[in-house]
Amino acid sequence: MKVEALDKFWTDKSRYDVAEKRFYEGPLKIDGVTLDDGSHSELAKRLSQLESENKELKSQVSILNQLVDTVVKRLDQLNLTNGESKKPEENNAVSKKPETNNKEEDDDVDLFGSESEEEEEEAARIREERLAAYAAKKAKKVQIIAKSNIILDVKPWDDETDLKVMETEIRKITQDGLLWGASKFVPVAFGIQKLSISCVVEDDKVSIDWLTEEIEKLEDFVQSVDIAAFNKI
């Protein structure tokens, strides 16, 4: 009977060792609270759970750090790209400025450059005003009428021709621009006289050829008509 009890003791020796250790160390205490076996087991579970959660948090923090690093690198690349892309544009802008100035200068000296509609309308208006002013000035200006002073020698057929009647018939010839003047009888020969009569004509209205032809139509009185004097007035 004693032998069986001794064998069982050595088989459960580890349990006895733990019990002996606890006996000498005393009960487990945390923050002044004594824990029994049940409390100790619950605490171990919570510690294990906290360690697991801590590991998971560390993993998530690591992932977040990697994402932040990726975003920062991406932003750096974008900033670098934008900075490089702006420089050529600025250079192009600077290089284009002289071309723009040159173009503006060319437009200023372009003698045949196209005008805008407003400029064309303004030019047309000014032109019409000038034409109207010129026409009004021309209408008010006294026009110089070209005139001529003519002395005609009208010869009758013979000494029996009544020169006074002949003169009356000649003065009956009228025309706008014709004004008869003084007259006299001038001896020719053998008792024959001729009619010397003056007139003033407007050159644009009365033709000398027409006037002489009209006088010569008086065939009962007139033999011929000669121009004794012709002067411009």
mmCIF file of N, CA and C in Angstrom, residues 25-122:
data_model
loop_
_atom_site.group_PDB
_atom_site.id
_atom_site.type_symbol
_atom_site.label_atom_id
_atom_site.label_comp_id
_atom_site.label_asym_id
_atom_site.label_seq_id
_atom_site.Cartn_x
_atom_site.Cartn_y
_atom_site.Cartn_z
ATOM 1 N N GLU A 25 5.835 30.784 -2.472
ATOM 2 C CA GLU A 25 5.757 32.160 -3.037
ATOM 3 C C GLU A 25 4.539 32.902 -2.519
ATOM 4 N N GLY A 26 3.555 32.161 -2.188
ATOM 5 C CA GLY A 26 2.337 32.810 -1.738
ATOM 6 C C GLY A 26 1.395 33.045 -2.912
ATOM 7 N N PRO A 27 0.181 33.481 -2.683
ATOM 8 C CA PRO A 27 -0.792 33.703 -3.774
ATOM 9 C C PRO A 27 -0.364 34.873 -4.674
ATOM 10 N N LEU A 28 -0.758 34.790 -5.988
ATOM 11 C CA LEU A 28 -0.421 35.811 -6.992
ATOM 12 C C LEU A 28 -1.202 37.081 -6.708
ATOM 13 N N LYS A 29 -0.482 38.227 -6.708
ATOM 14 C CA LYS A 29 -1.119 39.512 -6.452
ATOM 15 C C LYS A 29 -0.813 40.479 -7.590
ATOM 16 N N ILE A 30 -1.838 41.236 -8.007
ATOM 17 C CA ILE A 30 -1.685 42.300 -9.029
ATOM 18 C C ILE A 30 -2.395 43.523 -8.498
ATOM 19 N N ASP A 31 -1.643 44.632 -8.338
ATOM 20 C CA ASP A 31 -2.170 45.887 -7.784
ATOM 21 C C ASP A 31 -2.804 45.640 -6.431
ATOM 22 N N GLY A 32 -2.152 44.774 -5.629
ATOM 23 C CA GLY A 32 -2.638 44.544 -4.278
ATOM 24 C C GLY A 32 -3.807 43.595 -4.193
ATOM 25 N N VAL A 33 -4.232 43.022 -5.379
ATOM 26 C CA VAL A 33 -5.378 42.105 -5.378
ATOM 27 C C VAL A 33 -4.864 40.697 -5.510
ATOM 28 N N THR A 34 -5.304 39.810 -4.599
ATOM 29 C CA THR A 34 -4.871 38.412 -4.629
ATOM 30 C C THR A 34 -5.724 37.657 -5.625
ATOM 31 N N LEU A 35 -5.050 36.922 -6.488
ATOM 32 C CA LEU A 35 -5.746 36.169 -7.535
ATOM 33 C C LEU A 35 -5.707 34.705 -7.199
ATOM 34 N N ASP A 36 -6.838 34.072 -7.391
ATOM 35 C CA ASP A 36 -6.871 32.630 -7.240
ATOM 36 C C ASP A 36 -6.603 31.996 -8.571
ATOM 37 N N ASP A 37 -6.768 30.701 -8.674
ATOM 38 C CA ASP A 37 -6.462 30.007 -9.929
ATOM 39 C C ASP A 37 -7.394 30.441 -11.044
ATOM 40 N N GLY A 38 -8.675 30.637 -10.729
ATOM 41 C CA GLY A 38 -9.622 31.057 -11.773
ATOM 42 C C GLY A 38 -9.311 32.440 -12.286
ATOM 43 N N SER A 39 -9.011 33.357 -11.381
ATOM 44 C CA SER A 39 -8.671 34.725 -11.797
ATOM 45 C C SER A 39 -7.392 34.740 -12.597
ATOM 46 N N HIS A 40 -6.460 33.915 -12.206
ATOM 47 C CA HIS A 40 -5.196 33.847 -12.923
ATOM 48 C C HIS A 40 -5.403 33.378 -14.357
ATOM 49 N N SER A 41 -6.246 32.426 -14.528
ATOM 50 C CA SER A 41 -6.523 31.900 -15.875
ATOM 51 C C SER A 41 -7.192 32.972 -16.731
ATOM 52 N N GLU A 42 -8.138 33.722 -16.154
ATOM 53 C CA GLU A 42 -8.829 34.777 -16.902
ATOM 54 C C GLU A 42 -7.864 35.884 -17.293
ATOM 55 N N LEU A 43 -6.968 36.211 -16.389
ATOM 56 C CA LEU A 43 -5.968 37.243 -16.676
ATOM 57 C C LEU A 43 -5.049 36.817 -17.799
ATOM 58 N N ALA A 44 -4.673 35.542 -17.781
ATOM 59 C CA ALA A 44 -3.791 35.042 -18.848
ATOM 60 C C ALA A 44 -4.463 35.156 -20.206
ATOM 61 N N LYS A 45 -5.791 34.876 -20.234
ATOM 62 C CA LYS A 45 -6.515 34.990 -21.502
ATOM 63 C C LYS A 45 -6.544 36.443 -21.981
ATOM 64 N N ARG A 46 -6.790 37.375 -21.070
ATOM 65 C CA ARG A 46 -6.852 38.784 -21.451
ATOM 66 C C ARG A 46 -5.494 39.293 -21.930
ATOM 67 N N LEU A 47 -4.419 38.849 -21.229
ATOM 68 C CA LEU A 47 -3.070 39.244 -21.665
ATOM 69 C C LEU A 47 -2.780 38.719 -23.055
ATOM 70 N N SER A 48 -3.184 37.495 -23.314
ATOM 71 C CA SER A 48 -2.965 36.899 -24.627
ATOM 72 C C SER A 48 -3.744 37.671 -25.701
ATOM 73 N N GLN A 49 -5.000 38.039 -25.324
ATOM 74 C CA GLN A 49 -5.827 38.803 -26.271
ATOM 75 C C GLN A 49 -5.220 40.171 -26.547
ATOM 76 N N LEU A 50 -4.708 40.818 -25.506
ATOM 77 C CA LEU A 50 -4.082 42.127 -25.688
ATOM 78 C C LEU A 50 -2.839 42.042 -26.561
ATOM 79 N N GLU A 51 -2.047 41.003 -26.324
ATOM 80 C CA GLU A 51 -0.858 40.822 -27.160
ATOM 81 C C GLU A 51 -1.248 40.641 -28.634
ATOM 82 N N SER A 52 -2.311 39.870 -28.875
ATOM 83 C CA SER A 52 -2.769 39.656 -30.256
ATOM 84 C C SER A 52 -3.245 40.965 -30.886
ATOM 85 N N GLU A 53 -4.024 41.727 -30.085
ATOM 86 C CA GLU A 53 -4.504 43.005 -30.603
ATOM 87 C C GLU A 53 -3.350 43.974 -30.844
ATOM 88 N N ASN A 54 -2.351 43.917 -29.958
ATOM 89 C CA ASN A 54 -1.180 44.783 -30.128
ATOM 90 C C ASN A 54 -0.447 44.467 -31.413
ATOM 91 N N LYS A 55 -0.283 43.163 -31.681
ATOM 92 C CA LYS A 55 0.375 42.762 -32.923
ATOM 93 C C LYS A 55 -0.423 43.249 -34.140
ATOM 94 N N GLU A 56 -1.769 43.111 -34.077
ATOM 95 C CA GLU A 56 -2.616 43.537 -35.203
ATOM 96 C C GLU A 56 -2.519 45.041 -35.427
ATOM 97 N N LEU A 57 -2.494 45.799 -34.313
ATOM 98 C CA LEU A 57 -2.360 47.255 -34.441
ATOM 99 C C LEU A 57 -1.025 47.639 -35.060
ATOM 100 N N LYS A 58 0.036 46.943 -34.596
ATOM 101 C CA LYS A 58 1.349 47.221 -35.174
ATOM 102 C C LYS A 58 1.359 46.929 -36.669
ATOM 103 N N SER A 59 0.670 45.855 -37.065
ATOM 104 C CA SER A 59 0.612 45.515 -38.489
ATOM 105 C C SER A 59 -0.127 46.596 -39.274
ATOM 106 N N GLN A 60 -1.265 47.052 -38.714
ATOM 107 C CA GLN A 60 -2.031 48.101 -39.397
ATOM 108 C C GLN A 60 -1.253 49.410 -39.469
ATOM 109 N N VAL A 61 -0.543 49.745 -38.383
ATOM 110 C CA VAL A 61 0.280 50.963 -38.384
ATOM 111 C C VAL A 61 1.364 50.874 -39.436
ATOM 112 N N SER A 62 1.947 49.692 -39.577
ATOM 113 C CA SER A 62 2.989 49.491 -40.587
ATOM 114 C C SER A 62 2.430 49.698 -41.984
ATOM 115 N N ILE A 63 1.215 49.138 -42.202
ATOM 116 C CA ILE A 63 0.581 49.303 -43.514
ATOM 117 C C ILE A 63 0.276 50.771 -43.795
ATOM 118 N N LEU A 64 -0.218 51.472 -42.765
ATOM 119 C CA LEU A 64 -0.518 52.897 -42.939
ATOM 120 C C LEU A 64 0.734 53.713 -43.234
ATOM 121 N N ASN A 65 1.819 53.374 -42.560
ATOM 122 C CA ASN A 65 3.088 54.069 -42.817
ATOM 123 C C ASN A 65 3.534 53.869 -44.255
ATOM 124 N N GLN A 66 3.357 52.636 -44.749
ATOM 125 C CA GLN A 66 3.731 52.366 -46.139
ATOM 126 C C GLN A 66 2.872 53.181 -47.109
ATOM 127 N N LEU A 67 1.560 53.262 -46.810
ATOM 128 C CA LEU A 67 0.674 54.054 -47.671
ATOM 129 C C LEU A 67 1.058 55.528 -47.656
ATOM 130 N N VAL A 68 1.372 56.033 -46.456
ATOM 131 C CA VAL A 68 1.789 57.440 -46.360
ATOM 132 C C VAL A 68 3.057 57.685 -47.162
ATOM 133 N N ASP A 69 4.023 56.775 -47.042
ATOM 134 C CA ASP A 69 5.262 56.921 -47.815
ATOM 135 C C ASP A 69 4.979 56.932 -49.306
ATOM 136 N N THR A 70 4.068 56.046 -49.746
ATOM 137 C CA THR A 70 3.723 55.987 -51.171
ATOM 138 C C THR A 70 3.090 57.290 -51.646
ATOM 139 N N VAL A 71 2.164 57.824 -50.819
ATOM 140 C CA VAL A 71 1.502 59.081 -51.176
ATOM 141 C C VAL A 71 2.493 60.235 -51.233
ATOM 142 N N VAL A 72 3.399 60.276 -50.254
ATOM 143 C CA VAL A 72 4.408 61.351 -50.232
ATOM 144 C C VAL A 72 5.295 61.287 -51.465
ATOM 145 N N LYS A 73 5.721 60.085 -51.835
ATOM 146 C CA LYS A 73 6.554 59.934 -53.030
ATOM 147 C C LYS A 73 5.798 60.366 -54.281
ATOM 148 N N ARG A 74 4.512 60.017 -54.335
ATOM 149 C CA ARG A 74 3.700 60.386 -55.495
ATOM 150 C C ARG A 74 3.556 61.900 -55.609
ATOM 151 N N LEU A 75 3.328 62.534 -54.471
ATOM 152 C CA LEU A 75 3.217 63.993 -54.472
ATOM 153 C C LEU A 75 4.516 64.653 -54.896
ATOM 154 N N ASP A 76 5.633 64.088 -54.423
ATOM 155 C CA ASP A 76 6.932 64.636 -54.817
ATOM 156 C C ASP A 76 7.122 64.530 -56.316
ATOM 157 N N GLN A 77 6.713 63.388 -56.890
ATOM 158 C CA GLN A 77 6.843 63.209 -58.333
ATOM 159 C C GLN A 77 5.956 64.193 -59.103
ATOM 160 N N LEU A 78 4.732 64.384 -58.599
ATOM 161 C CA LEU A 78 3.829 65.335 -59.262
ATOM 162 C C LEU A 78 4.364 66.751 -59.202
ATOM 163 N N ASN A 79 4.874 67.143 -58.038
ATOM 164 C CA ASN A 79 5.442 68.486 -57.900
ATOM 165 C C ASN A 79 6.633 68.676 -58.819
ATOM 166 N N LEU A 80 7.458 67.662 -58.918
ATOM 167 C CA LEU A 80 8.623 67.743 -59.789
ATOM 168 C C LEU A 80 8.203 67.847 -61.248
ATOM 169 N N THR A 81 7.187 67.049 -61.611
ATOM 170 C CA THR A 81 6.702 67.079 -62.990
ATOM 171 C C THR A 81 6.092 68.430 -63.336
ATOM 172 N N ASN A 82 5.286 68.973 -62.427
ATOM 173 C CA ASN A 82 4.668 70.277 -62.681
ATOM 174 C C ASN A 82 5.718 71.369 -62.780
ATOM 175 N N GLY A 83 6.708 71.298 -61.937
ATOM 176 C CA GLY A 83 7.765 72.311 -61.982
ATOM 177 C C GLY A 83 8.521 72.276 -63.290
ATOM 178 N N GLU A 84 8.799 71.081 -63.806
ATOM 179 C CA GLU A 84 9.527 70.966 -65.071
ATOM 180 C C GLU A 84 8.674 71.367 -66.244
ATOM 181 N N SER A 85 7.357 71.065 -66.149
ATOM 182 C CA SER A 85 6.488 71.391 -67.276
ATOM 183 C C SER A 85 6.232 72.889 -67.378
ATOM 184 N N LYS A 86 6.265 73.592 -66.233
ATOM 185 C CA LYS A 86 6.019 75.028 -66.267
ATOM 186 C C LYS A 86 7.181 75.790 -66.873
ATOM 187 N N LYS A 87 8.375 75.279 -66.634
ATOM 188 C CA LYS A 87 9.537 76.019 -67.116
ATOM 189 C C LYS A 87 9.531 76.183 -68.627
ATOM 190 N N PRO A 88 9.303 75.082 -69.411
ATOM 191 C CA PRO A 88 9.256 75.284 -70.855
ATOM 192 C C PRO A 88 8.150 76.232 -71.271
ATOM 193 N N GLU A 89 6.982 76.166 -70.568
ATOM 194 C CA GLU A 89 5.905 77.068 -70.925
ATOM 195 C C GLU A 89 6.304 78.505 -70.692
ATOM 196 N N GLU A 90 6.991 78.740 -69.535
ATOM 197 C CA GLU A 90 7.426 80.106 -69.260
ATOM 198 C C GLU A 90 8.440 80.562 -70.294
ATOM 199 N N ASN A 91 9.338 79.629 -70.668
ATOM 200 C CA ASN A 91 10.321 79.998 -71.682
ATOM 201 C C ASN A 91 9.651 80.300 -72.999
ATOM 202 N N ASN A 92 8.640 79.475 -73.353
ATOM 203 C CA ASN A 92 7.918 79.713 -74.584
ATOM 204 C C ASN A 92 7.191 81.044 -74.543
ATOM 205 N N ALA A 93 6.608 81.331 -73.353
ATOM 206 C CA ALA A 93 5.907 82.608 -73.213
ATOM 207 C C ALA A 93 6.858 83.773 -73.405
ATOM 208 N N VAL A 94 8.051 83.653 -72.820
ATOM 209 C CA VAL A 94 9.038 84.728 -72.957
ATOM 210 C C VAL A 94 9.495 84.849 -74.400
ATOM 211 N N SER A 95 9.680 83.698 -75.044
ATOM 212 C CA SER A 95 10.148 83.730 -76.425
ATOM 213 C C SER A 95 9.084 84.241 -77.372
ATOM 214 N N LYS A 96 7.796 84.063 -76.988
ATOM 215 C CA LYS A 96 6.722 84.504 -77.863
ATOM 216 C C LYS A 96 6.454 85.990 -77.747
ATOM 217 N N LYS A 97 6.850 86.601 -76.639
ATOM 218 C CA LYS A 97 6.569 88.016 -76.445
ATOM 219 C C LYS A 97 7.152 88.893 -77.551
ATOM 220 N N PRO A 98 8.417 88.685 -77.916
ATOM 221 C CA PRO A 98 8.942 89.517 -78.996
ATOM 222 C C PRO A 98 8.168 89.334 -80.282
ATOM 223 N N GLU A 99 7.691 88.085 -80.567
ATOM 224 C CA GLU A 99 6.927 87.870 -81.770
ATOM 225 C C GLU A 99 5.634 88.665 -81.732
ATOM 226 N N THR A 100 4.992 88.672 -80.554
ATOM 227 C CA THR A 100 3.754 89.436 -80.416
ATOM 228 C C THR A 100 4.013 90.917 -80.622
ATOM 229 N N ASN A 101 5.102 91.419 -80.039
ATOM 230 C CA ASN A 101 5.430 92.838 -80.206
ATOM 231 C C ASN A 101 5.716 93.156 -81.656
ATOM 232 N N ASN A 102 6.458 92.232 -82.306
ATOM 233 C CA ASN A 102 6.769 92.457 -83.712
ATOM 234 C C ASN A 102 5.514 92.470 -84.555
ATOM 235 N N LYS A 103 4.574 91.553 -84.204
ATOM 236 C CA LYS A 103 3.332 91.503 -84.953
ATOM 237 C C LYS A 103 2.536 92.770 -84.783
ATOM 238 N N GLU A 104 2.515 93.285 -83.517
ATOM 239 C CA GLU A 104 1.796 94.523 -83.283
ATOM 240 C C GLU A 104 2.443 95.678 -84.041
ATOM 241 N N GLU A 105 3.781 95.685 -84.076
ATOM 242 C CA GLU A 105 4.454 96.741 -84.810
ATOM 243 C C GLU A 105 4.167 96.638 -86.294
ATOM 244 N N ASP A 106 4.128 95.381 -86.815
ATOM 245 C CA ASP A 106 3.806 95.191 -88.221
ATOM 246 C C ASP A 106 2.401 95.675 -88.528
ATOM 247 N N ASP A 107 1.465 95.407 -87.598
ATOM 248 C CA ASP A 107 0.103 95.860 -87.811
ATOM 249 C C ASP A 107 0.034 97.373 -87.832
ATOM 250 N N ASP A 108 0.902 98.025 -87.020
ATOM 251 C CA ASP A 108 0.873 99.485 -86.983
ATOM 252 C C ASP A 108 1.321 100.089 -88.296
ATOM 253 N N VAL A 109 2.262 99.443 -88.985
ATOM 254 C CA VAL A 109 2.803 100.000 -90.218
ATOM 255 C C VAL A 109 2.221 99.342 -91.446
ATOM 256 N N ASP A 110 1.198 98.508 -91.282
ATOM 257 C CA ASP A 110 0.578 97.841 -92.416
ATOM 258 C C ASP A 110 -0.319 98.842 -93.126
ATOM 259 N N LEU A 111 0.168 99.330 -94.300
ATOM 260 C CA LEU A 111 -0.576 100.339 -95.031
ATOM 261 C C LEU A 111 -1.825 99.776 -95.687
ATOM 262 N N PHE A 112 -1.834 98.474 -95.920
ATOM 263 C CA PHE A 112 -2.961 97.858 -96.595
ATOM 264 C C PHE A 112 -3.713 96.921 -95.674
ATOM 265 N N GLY A 113 -3.580 97.118 -94.373
ATOM 266 C CA GLY A 113 -4.236 96.253 -93.401
ATOM 267 C C GLY A 113 -5.746 96.423 -93.471
ATOM 268 N N SER A 114 -6.462 95.362 -93.209
ATOM 269 C CA SER A 114 -7.910 95.393 -93.239
ATOM 270 C C SER A 114 -8.432 96.169 -92.036
ATOM 271 N N GLU A 115 -9.492 96.934 -92.275
ATOM 272 C CA GLU A 115 -10.096 97.714 -91.214
ATOM 273 C C GLU A 115 -11.294 96.964 -90.659
ATOM 274 N N SER A 116 -11.606 97.255 -89.450
ATOM 275 C CA SER A 116 -12.786 96.665 -88.854
ATOM 276 C C SER A 116 -14.023 97.334 -89.435
ATOM 277 N N GLU A 117 -15.174 96.721 -89.176
ATOM 278 C CA GLU A 117 -16.422 97.278 -89.697
ATOM 279 C C GLU A 117 -16.679 98.667 -89.132
ATOM 280 N N GLU A 118 -16.363 98.858 -87.853
ATOM 281 C CA GLU A 118 -16.587 100.170 -87.246
ATOM 282 C C GLU A 118 -15.707 101.227 -87.906
ATOM 283 N N GLU A 119 -14.443 100.870 -88.180
ATOM 284 C CA GLU A 119 -13.542 101.830 -88.822
ATOM 285 C C GLU A 119 -14.015 102.150 -90.236
ATOM 286 N N GLU A 120 -14.512 101.132 -90.966
ATOM 287 C CA GLU A 120 -15.009 101.367 -92.315
ATOM 288 C C GLU A 120 -16.244 102.268 -92.290
ATOM 289 N N GLU A 121 -17.136 102.020 -91.337
ATOM 290 C CA GLU A 121 -18.326 102.860 -91.227
ATOM 291 C C GLU A 121 -17.949 104.294 -90.883
ATOM 292 N N GLU A 122 -16.984 104.462 -89.969
ATOM 293 C CA GLU A 122 -16.547 105.800 -89.594
ATOM 294 C C GLU A 122 -15.904 106.508 -90.775
#
